[in-house]
Amino acid sequence: RMYQDAVLFPRAVSRLCPAYCGDYCVRSRYDGKVDLKFIEQGILENARPGAPVRYAIPPKTARIAVIGAGLSGLACTYRLASKGYPVTLFEAGEAIGGAAVKTLPEDLVQADFQSAFKYVGHQLRLGERIADIGEIRPDFDAVYVATGRDGDDFGLLPSWDDRTLASQAPGVYLGGSLTGCRPVWNIENGFRAASSVEEFLKTGRNDGIGPLFNRPAVNEQFYALTYSFGAPPAKISATDSSAGKNGSASADAPAKANGGASAPANASAADASADAPATDVSADANGGDPYIAEAKRCPSCNCSLCMDACVLMEHYQTNPKRIAADLGVTVLPVEGKIKHVASRMLNSCSLCGLCDALCPAGVETCAAMFESRRMMFASDNIPAAYHDFWLADMEFSFSDIAYAVVTPETGGSGLLFFPGCQLAASSPGAVKAAYSYIQNVRPDASLILSCCGVPAAWATEQDLLARSMDRLLADWTSLGHPEMLFACSTCMDHFAEYLPQIPGKLVYEWLADNDGGLSYSGGTGGIWAAAGTVACVFDPCGSRTDEAGRAAVRKLAAKSGFALTELDPNGPEAACCGFGGHIYPANPALFGQIIRKRTYLDNTAYITYCANCRDLFLHEGKDSRHILDILFPGENAPRLPDLSERRQNRAALKAALTGSAVPPREPVIRLTIPREIQEKMNGLLLLNENAEAVVAGCETNNAKAVDPENGHFIGYGSSRNLTVWVEYETRPDSGAVLHNIYSHRMRAKQETRHDRRVSGASVQSANTAADRKQLICAKCRLPLEEIESKFEYLKHEFSHAIPQCPVCGQPYIPESLVNGKMLEVETMLEDK
């Protein structure tokens, strides 16, 4: 049944097909291809004949014409008619099947056709030649032309699209031998035309790509995958820890031979394995069945490289083919019929490109994710909260507070150090020391403190990205077109894509070549100062194609006294730490999975050369140091700064390097924030100034509620695209102490209508004991009451009862509601 579903006419195909698949079989370079055609014939000889499955499909109204009853026309007719479409099949001759089946026995061909169409109704009109497609076009909603080699194309072939099979005439498609495809592809063309026709009928789009199309030959990289050609391989799941990365290879990687498929390291072509070589599996060992013997030679070589490497695919239990389908209906939805089904998924991709790098067939899943994100942004369908914190952080990097161009005293500049925003935020001392060293070697070295602009690229904010890159280009030009030294691989990759005219490399490559003044003192205290300490270099995803940069970091680490071991994966297969693509706000659960997986690849300490990698590992409790902290040691144990401190560090670094600084921000209120609340704010991506502004607004406008039990005030305000709630107490010195903070993405509309009260009683029914507060409105001195209130989010509006002042409308939304029902609704709307 699987074979018949795939090829439709199994008896004809098993004889017509030249088995092109054998040319790509991984065994073909070892002991001969698996003879799939032989196995297919064995299926037909041994399978018990059975009636096809009959489905009750509701009839559809759209009418389709198929011109030509060869294999391609029949395949298209079958696929559409089986889905309930009324199909009329025109054939100029007196028999169906076309030229491809004329060499086959009549009874075999008829058995195929009768089986396929036993329960699939259609109208067959033999001996009827269509001379002008315009004569029938008004009677049909779509037409497939499959008139065979040298058949009539009705003048449409010059406009034919070889992927969708569409022509310039809307709803008219061409395929089969008419378009020059080989006989075995006729059926595939029919299936593909049916898919394109159905998409046209559903959406009106004439440019849709069907699920199947002629792919290029298999990439040579596929043959580098390792397989055991010893005993017949058992089926192993992709997540089985005993399986190879391919999901079916043996745990002992065979040696690669002749650049092709691999044999076990201890085997020759004549003797594949001492255990049970596949070539020794005889028909007698399988009950006298040679078909089974041949089938057991298959190494089950389904490629799962991307799925094994990508935590996103593991998290969503998906694969590139399914991702492509979900992205298709997400970025081009049909109103009222198809909804966004992959909104969160495409914003959960770190855009690291590992899946594309590993794919032996050249499938670009990451590129599809990025393009889909761009299209979703253009249609205003990406929640602003997914990216707004990092876009605001990028704008801070370009502000007068943090942005700086440091020029050498010589006037001209031959080198330009670009440390990037996050290294300057978390290790400003290392940045300052590294630049000082570079200047000692090259007095003509300059420096730019800024962001490379990648947050705007990840958020697909094209206008902001363009403005940022224009400014960086202008400053580089004014410095005399120097070579750039990047401290961040992502920055270097981003410049290479958007400013390719700027030459550059990692600063570690330059340091490795100019290390005469480096002391190589070996670390920053503790285990980092011990000679011979074992450590791993964690390669960031941006370094994947930079072999020289990766080697330079290892050279610097080894000279600093570390005994290095290698992580798996590393180098060309380097995986993202989880920071990329701003996935944390969109999918914190997946973010946690990624960073935990990367953190515990090895028990040894990590040496990084990406500030984001180092900071995330420190956050997870992993002993980790940036290579610049090792080369230019400062404090013994660098502390991970909170979000507000990161901005302060950048401002202070600019002041130290330029001698000028923007006056520090004056807090709108002196707010004391306990450490545990500070950590919570980091998780919520909230800055100290955000909390200060909300508290100040509550105080200025007296817009707050009072908890009479402890005297704490509770109020809310807006911060970027968030609604932020604060619980605090004031102090006699005009300051305040923050006791709690939480946020949500939807907006609340205040309601003051008394007839919307749920009850006249004071609020006594919240979700948790902590929320059972009889709050008082600070302005009106009245107890809050349950009142039906309106909320809006992502173009949707709904209502829910919340505590509210019956006069001024001062609301209170408990944290349990924010993290419960509200989060559920936000998630549902973001997903769809």
PDB file of C-alpha atoms in Angstrom, residues 567-749:
ATOM      1  CA  LEU A 567      33.792  19.982  22.649  1.00  0.00           C
ATOM      2  CA  ASP A 568      31.427  18.083  20.413  1.00  0.00           C
ATOM      3  CA  PRO A 569      30.086  19.925  18.487  1.00  0.00           C
ATOM      4  CA  ASN A 570      32.719  22.543  17.673  1.00  0.00           C
ATOM      5  CA  GLY A 571      34.267  24.384  14.759  1.00  0.00           C
ATOM      6  CA  PRO A 572      32.230  24.033  11.550  1.00  0.00           C
ATOM      7  CA  GLU A 573      29.376  22.518  13.563  1.00  0.00           C
ATOM      8  CA  ALA A 574      29.404  25.163  16.315  1.00  0.00           C
ATOM      9  CA  ALA A 575      25.960  25.590  17.845  1.00  0.00           C
ATOM     10  CA  CYS A 576      24.262  28.737  19.134  1.00  0.00           C
ATOM     11  CA  CYS A 577      24.343  29.368  22.883  1.00  0.00           C
ATOM     12  CA  GLY A 578      20.704  30.503  22.729  1.00  0.00           C
ATOM     13  CA  PHE A 579      21.159  34.271  22.549  1.00  0.00           C
ATOM     14  CA  GLY A 580      20.721  34.563  18.789  1.00  0.00           C
ATOM     15  CA  GLY A 581      17.507  35.779  17.211  1.00  0.00           C
ATOM     16  CA  HIS A 582      16.078  37.219  20.473  1.00  0.00           C
ATOM     17  CA  ILE A 583      14.321  33.941  21.143  1.00  0.00           C
ATOM     18  CA  TYR A 584      14.091  34.400  24.918  1.00  0.00           C
ATOM     19  CA  PRO A 585      11.023  36.700  24.951  1.00  0.00           C
ATOM     20  CA  ALA A 586       9.244  34.524  22.382  1.00  0.00           C
ATOM     21  CA  ASN A 587      10.034  31.131  23.870  1.00  0.00           C
ATOM     22  CA  PRO A 588      11.705  31.114  27.297  1.00  0.00           C
ATOM     23  CA  ALA A 589      11.197  27.357  27.669  1.00  0.00           C
ATOM     24  CA  LEU A 590      13.119  26.612  24.466  1.00  0.00           C
ATOM     25  CA  PHE A 591      15.770  29.163  25.438  1.00  0.00           C
ATOM     26  CA  GLY A 592      16.272  27.284  28.695  1.00  0.00           C
ATOM     27  CA  GLN A 593      16.607  23.977  26.857  1.00  0.00           C
ATOM     28  CA  ILE A 594      19.243  25.388  24.521  1.00  0.00           C
ATOM     29  CA  ILE A 595      21.429  27.047  27.130  1.00  0.00           C
ATOM     30  CA  ARG A 596      21.294  24.010  29.433  1.00  0.00           C
ATOM     31  CA  LYS A 597      22.264  21.721  26.582  1.00  0.00           C
ATOM     32  CA  ARG A 598      25.203  23.939  25.618  1.00  0.00           C
ATOM     33  CA  THR A 599      26.272  24.452  29.243  1.00  0.00           C
ATOM     34  CA  TYR A 600      26.601  20.764  29.999  1.00  0.00           C
ATOM     35  CA  LEU A 601      28.294  19.564  26.829  1.00  0.00           C
ATOM     36  CA  ASP A 602      31.366  19.095  29.024  1.00  0.00           C
ATOM     37  CA  ASN A 603      32.136  19.287  32.739  1.00  0.00           C
ATOM     38  CA  THR A 604      35.287  21.355  32.255  1.00  0.00           C
ATOM     39  CA  ALA A 605      35.435  25.146  32.298  1.00  0.00           C
ATOM     40  CA  TYR A 606      34.705  27.028  29.094  1.00  0.00           C
ATOM     41  CA  ILE A 607      36.884  29.587  27.352  1.00  0.00           C
ATOM     42  CA  THR A 608      34.712  31.729  25.118  1.00  0.00           C
ATOM     43  CA  TYR A 609      35.290  34.472  22.599  1.00  0.00           C
ATOM     44  CA  CYS A 610      31.696  35.671  22.485  1.00  0.00           C
ATOM     45  CA  ALA A 611      30.457  37.818  25.377  1.00  0.00           C
ATOM     46  CA  ASN A 612      26.912  36.510  25.043  1.00  0.00           C
ATOM     47  CA  CYS A 613      28.075  32.893  25.307  1.00  0.00           C
ATOM     48  CA  ARG A 614      30.186  33.682  28.370  1.00  0.00           C
ATOM     49  CA  ASP A 615      27.389  35.630  30.085  1.00  0.00           C
ATOM     50  CA  LEU A 616      24.785  32.927  29.548  1.00  0.00           C
ATOM     51  CA  PHE A 617      27.129  30.250  30.876  1.00  0.00           C
ATOM     52  CA  LEU A 618      27.876  32.357  33.953  1.00  0.00           C
ATOM     53  CA  HIS A 619      24.150  32.789  34.466  1.00  0.00           C
ATOM     54  CA  GLU A 620      23.794  29.002  34.453  1.00  0.00           C
ATOM     55  CA  GLY A 621      26.582  28.664  37.021  1.00  0.00           C
ATOM     56  CA  LYS A 622      29.157  27.411  34.529  1.00  0.00           C
ATOM     57  CA  ASP A 623      32.763  28.449  35.202  1.00  0.00           C
ATOM     58  CA  SER A 624      33.493  30.433  32.065  1.00  0.00           C
ATOM     59  CA  ARG A 625      35.901  33.188  31.008  1.00  0.00           C
ATOM     60  CA  HIS A 626      36.220  35.312  27.912  1.00  0.00           C
ATOM     61  CA  ILE A 627      39.600  34.978  26.212  1.00  0.00           C
ATOM     62  CA  LEU A 628      40.197  38.729  26.627  1.00  0.00           C
ATOM     63  CA  ASP A 629      39.589  38.416  30.383  1.00  0.00           C
ATOM     64  CA  ILE A 630      42.318  35.754  30.368  1.00  0.00           C
ATOM     65  CA  LEU A 631      44.784  37.759  28.280  1.00  0.00           C
ATOM     66  CA  PHE A 632      44.108  41.010  30.140  1.00  0.00           C
ATOM     67  CA  PRO A 633      43.123  39.892  33.659  1.00  0.00           C
ATOM     68  CA  GLY A 634      41.422  42.359  35.917  1.00  0.00           C
ATOM     69  CA  GLU A 635      39.114  41.325  38.711  1.00  0.00           C
ATOM     70  CA  ASN A 636      39.594  37.761  39.924  1.00  0.00           C
ATOM     71  CA  ALA A 637      36.066  36.548  39.299  1.00  0.00           C
ATOM     72  CA  PRO A 638      34.077  38.714  36.897  1.00  0.00           C
ATOM     73  CA  ARG A 639      30.528  39.149  38.187  1.00  0.00           C
ATOM     74  CA  LEU A 640      27.683  38.941  35.739  1.00  0.00           C
ATOM     75  CA  PRO A 641      26.226  42.474  35.634  1.00  0.00           C
ATOM     76  CA  ASP A 642      22.481  43.005  35.619  1.00  0.00           C
ATOM     77  CA  LEU A 643      20.758  44.709  32.710  1.00  0.00           C
ATOM     78  CA  SER A 644      20.988  48.207  34.148  1.00  0.00           C
ATOM     79  CA  GLU A 645      24.649  47.779  35.076  1.00  0.00           C
ATOM     80  CA  ARG A 646      25.404  46.718  31.515  1.00  0.00           C
ATOM     81  CA  ARG A 647      24.260  50.083  30.246  1.00  0.00           C
ATOM     82  CA  GLN A 648      26.129  51.894  32.984  1.00  0.00           C
ATOM     83  CA  ASN A 649      29.297  50.001  32.016  1.00  0.00           C
ATOM     84  CA  ARG A 650      29.023  51.122  28.404  1.00  0.00           C
ATOM     85  CA  ALA A 651      28.516  54.736  29.426  1.00  0.00           C
ATOM     86  CA  ALA A 652      31.463  54.570  31.825  1.00  0.00           C
ATOM     87  CA  LEU A 653      33.692  52.955  29.181  1.00  0.00           C
ATOM     88  CA  LYS A 654      32.957  55.763  26.741  1.00  0.00           C
ATOM     89  CA  ALA A 655      33.808  58.322  29.418  1.00  0.00           C
ATOM     90  CA  ALA A 656      37.073  56.551  30.248  1.00  0.00           C
ATOM     91  CA  LEU A 657      38.204  56.288  26.620  1.00  0.00           C
ATOM     92  CA  THR A 658      37.084  59.700  25.395  1.00  0.00           C
ATOM     93  CA  GLY A 659      37.366  61.860  28.496  1.00  0.00           C
ATOM     94  CA  SER A 660      33.866  63.124  27.900  1.00  0.00           C
ATOM     95  CA  ALA A 661      30.559  61.760  29.044  1.00  0.00           C
ATOM     96  CA  VAL A 662      26.901  62.570  28.938  1.00  0.00           C
ATOM     97  CA  PRO A 663      25.778  63.510  32.462  1.00  0.00           C
ATOM     98  CA  PRO A 664      24.403  60.429  34.198  1.00  0.00           C
ATOM     99  CA  ARG A 665      20.682  59.946  34.253  1.00  0.00           C
ATOM    100  CA  GLU A 666      19.050  61.415  37.312  1.00  0.00           C
ATOM    101  CA  PRO A 667      16.644  58.863  38.798  1.00  0.00           C
ATOM    102  CA  VAL A 668      13.085  60.114  38.874  1.00  0.00           C
ATOM    103  CA  ILE A 669      12.784  58.606  42.343  1.00  0.00           C
ATOM    104  CA  ARG A 670      15.331  57.053  44.683  1.00  0.00           C
ATOM    105  CA  LEU A 671      14.228  53.455  44.408  1.00  0.00           C
ATOM    106  CA  THR A 672      15.880  50.719  46.448  1.00  0.00           C
ATOM    107  CA  ILE A 673      15.718  47.364  44.670  1.00  0.00           C
ATOM    108  CA  PRO A 674      16.553  44.202  46.668  1.00  0.00           C
ATOM    109  CA  ARG A 675      18.788  41.679  44.939  1.00  0.00           C
ATOM    110  CA  GLU A 676      16.052  39.058  44.476  1.00  0.00           C
ATOM    111  CA  ILE A 677      13.803  41.651  42.831  1.00  0.00           C
ATOM    112  CA  GLN A 678      16.715  42.757  40.626  1.00  0.00           C
ATOM    113  CA  GLU A 679      17.145  39.184  39.427  1.00  0.00           C
ATOM    114  CA  LYS A 680      13.442  38.965  38.690  1.00  0.00           C
ATOM    115  CA  MET A 681      13.672  42.181  36.672  1.00  0.00           C
ATOM    116  CA  ASN A 682      16.512  40.679  34.632  1.00  0.00           C
ATOM    117  CA  GLY A 683      14.262  37.755  33.771  1.00  0.00           C
ATOM    118  CA  LEU A 684      11.491  40.151  32.766  1.00  0.00           C
ATOM    119  CA  LEU A 685      13.929  42.285  30.715  1.00  0.00           C
ATOM    120  CA  LEU A 686      13.179  45.339  32.838  1.00  0.00           C
ATOM    121  CA  LEU A 687      15.687  48.040  33.743  1.00  0.00           C
ATOM    122  CA  ASN A 688      15.934  49.981  36.972  1.00  0.00           C
ATOM    123  CA  GLU A 689      14.762  53.065  35.125  1.00  0.00           C
ATOM    124  CA  ASN A 690      11.625  51.216  33.999  1.00  0.00           C
ATOM    125  CA  ALA A 691      10.698  50.429  37.608  1.00  0.00           C
ATOM    126  CA  GLU A 692      11.590  53.970  38.723  1.00  0.00           C
ATOM    127  CA  ALA A 693       9.384  55.504  36.043  1.00  0.00           C
ATOM    128  CA  VAL A 694       6.380  53.367  36.989  1.00  0.00           C
ATOM    129  CA  VAL A 695       6.741  54.117  40.715  1.00  0.00           C
ATOM    130  CA  ALA A 696       7.204  57.830  39.991  1.00  0.00           C
ATOM    131  CA  GLY A 697       4.087  57.869  37.835  1.00  0.00           C
ATOM    132  CA  CYS A 698       2.055  56.195  40.543  1.00  0.00           C
ATOM    133  CA  GLU A 699       3.285  58.746  43.088  1.00  0.00           C
ATOM    134  CA  THR A 700       2.885  61.815  40.883  1.00  0.00           C
ATOM    135  CA  ASN A 701      -0.668  60.989  39.850  1.00  0.00           C
ATOM    136  CA  ASN A 702      -1.651  59.242  43.086  1.00  0.00           C
ATOM    137  CA  ALA A 703      -2.729  56.416  40.777  1.00  0.00           C
ATOM    138  CA  LYS A 704      -2.272  53.471  43.076  1.00  0.00           C
ATOM    139  CA  ALA A 705      -3.996  51.118  45.424  1.00  0.00           C
ATOM    140  CA  VAL A 706      -3.111  50.603  49.071  1.00  0.00           C
ATOM    141  CA  ASP A 707      -2.815  47.311  50.916  1.00  0.00           C
ATOM    142  CA  PRO A 708      -3.992  48.266  54.452  1.00  0.00           C
ATOM    143  CA  GLU A 709      -2.324  45.203  55.953  1.00  0.00           C
ATOM    144  CA  ASN A 710       1.241  46.326  55.240  1.00  0.00           C
ATOM    145  CA  GLY A 711       0.908  49.851  53.867  1.00  0.00           C
ATOM    146  CA  HIS A 712       2.371  48.851  50.468  1.00  0.00           C
ATOM    147  CA  PHE A 713       1.248  50.660  47.339  1.00  0.00           C
ATOM    148  CA  ILE A 714       0.391  48.807  44.134  1.00  0.00           C
ATOM    149  CA  GLY A 715       0.149  50.490  40.741  1.00  0.00           C
ATOM    150  CA  TYR A 716       1.045  50.133  37.105  1.00  0.00           C
ATOM    151  CA  GLY A 717       2.517  51.952  34.135  1.00  0.00           C
ATOM    152  CA  SER A 718       3.718  51.365  30.604  1.00  0.00           C
ATOM    153  CA  SER A 719       7.251  50.444  29.618  1.00  0.00           C
ATOM    154  CA  ARG A 720       7.808  50.017  25.910  1.00  0.00           C
ATOM    155  CA  ASN A 721       5.184  47.430  24.889  1.00  0.00           C
ATOM    156  CA  LEU A 722       4.635  46.084  28.397  1.00  0.00           C
ATOM    157  CA  THR A 723       2.291  46.870  31.230  1.00  0.00           C
ATOM    158  CA  VAL A 724       4.399  46.834  34.408  1.00  0.00           C
ATOM    159  CA  TRP A 725       2.973  46.384  37.924  1.00  0.00           C
ATOM    160  CA  VAL A 726       4.918  47.427  40.990  1.00  0.00           C
ATOM    161  CA  GLU A 727       4.417  46.872  44.700  1.00  0.00           C
ATOM    162  CA  TYR A 728       6.420  49.274  46.844  1.00  0.00           C
ATOM    163  CA  GLU A 729       6.531  51.262  50.053  1.00  0.00           C
ATOM    164  CA  THR A 730       7.574  54.865  50.401  1.00  0.00           C
ATOM    165  CA  ARG A 731      10.148  56.185  52.863  1.00  0.00           C
ATOM    166  CA  PRO A 732      10.386  59.468  54.754  1.00  0.00           C
ATOM    167  CA  ASP A 733      13.404  60.504  52.664  1.00  0.00           C
ATOM    168  CA  SER A 734      11.202  60.662  49.527  1.00  0.00           C
ATOM    169  CA  GLY A 735      12.574  57.352  48.361  1.00  0.00           C
ATOM    170  CA  ALA A 736      10.875  53.984  47.946  1.00  0.00           C
ATOM    171  CA  VAL A 737      11.602  50.270  48.300  1.00  0.00           C
ATOM    172  CA  LEU A 738      10.450  47.901  45.561  1.00  0.00           C
ATOM    173  CA  HIS A 739       8.873  44.731  46.966  1.00  0.00           C
ATOM    174  CA  ASN A 740       7.534  43.127  43.779  1.00  0.00           C
ATOM    175  CA  ILE A 741       7.322  43.668  40.046  1.00  0.00           C
ATOM    176  CA  TYR A 742       5.623  41.798  37.218  1.00  0.00           C
ATOM    177  CA  SER A 743       4.440  42.550  33.696  1.00  0.00           C
ATOM    178  CA  HIS A 744       2.115  41.483  30.917  1.00  0.00           C
ATOM    179  CA  ARG A 745       1.812  42.294  27.228  1.00  0.00           C
ATOM    180  CA  MET A 746      -1.872  43.084  26.848  1.00  0.00           C
ATOM    181  CA  ARG A 747      -3.317  46.515  27.594  1.00  0.00           C
ATOM    182  CA  ALA A 748      -6.135  47.144  30.054  1.00  0.00           C
ATOM    183  CA  LYS A 749      -8.817  49.709  29.277  1.00  0.00           C
TER     184      LYS A 749
END
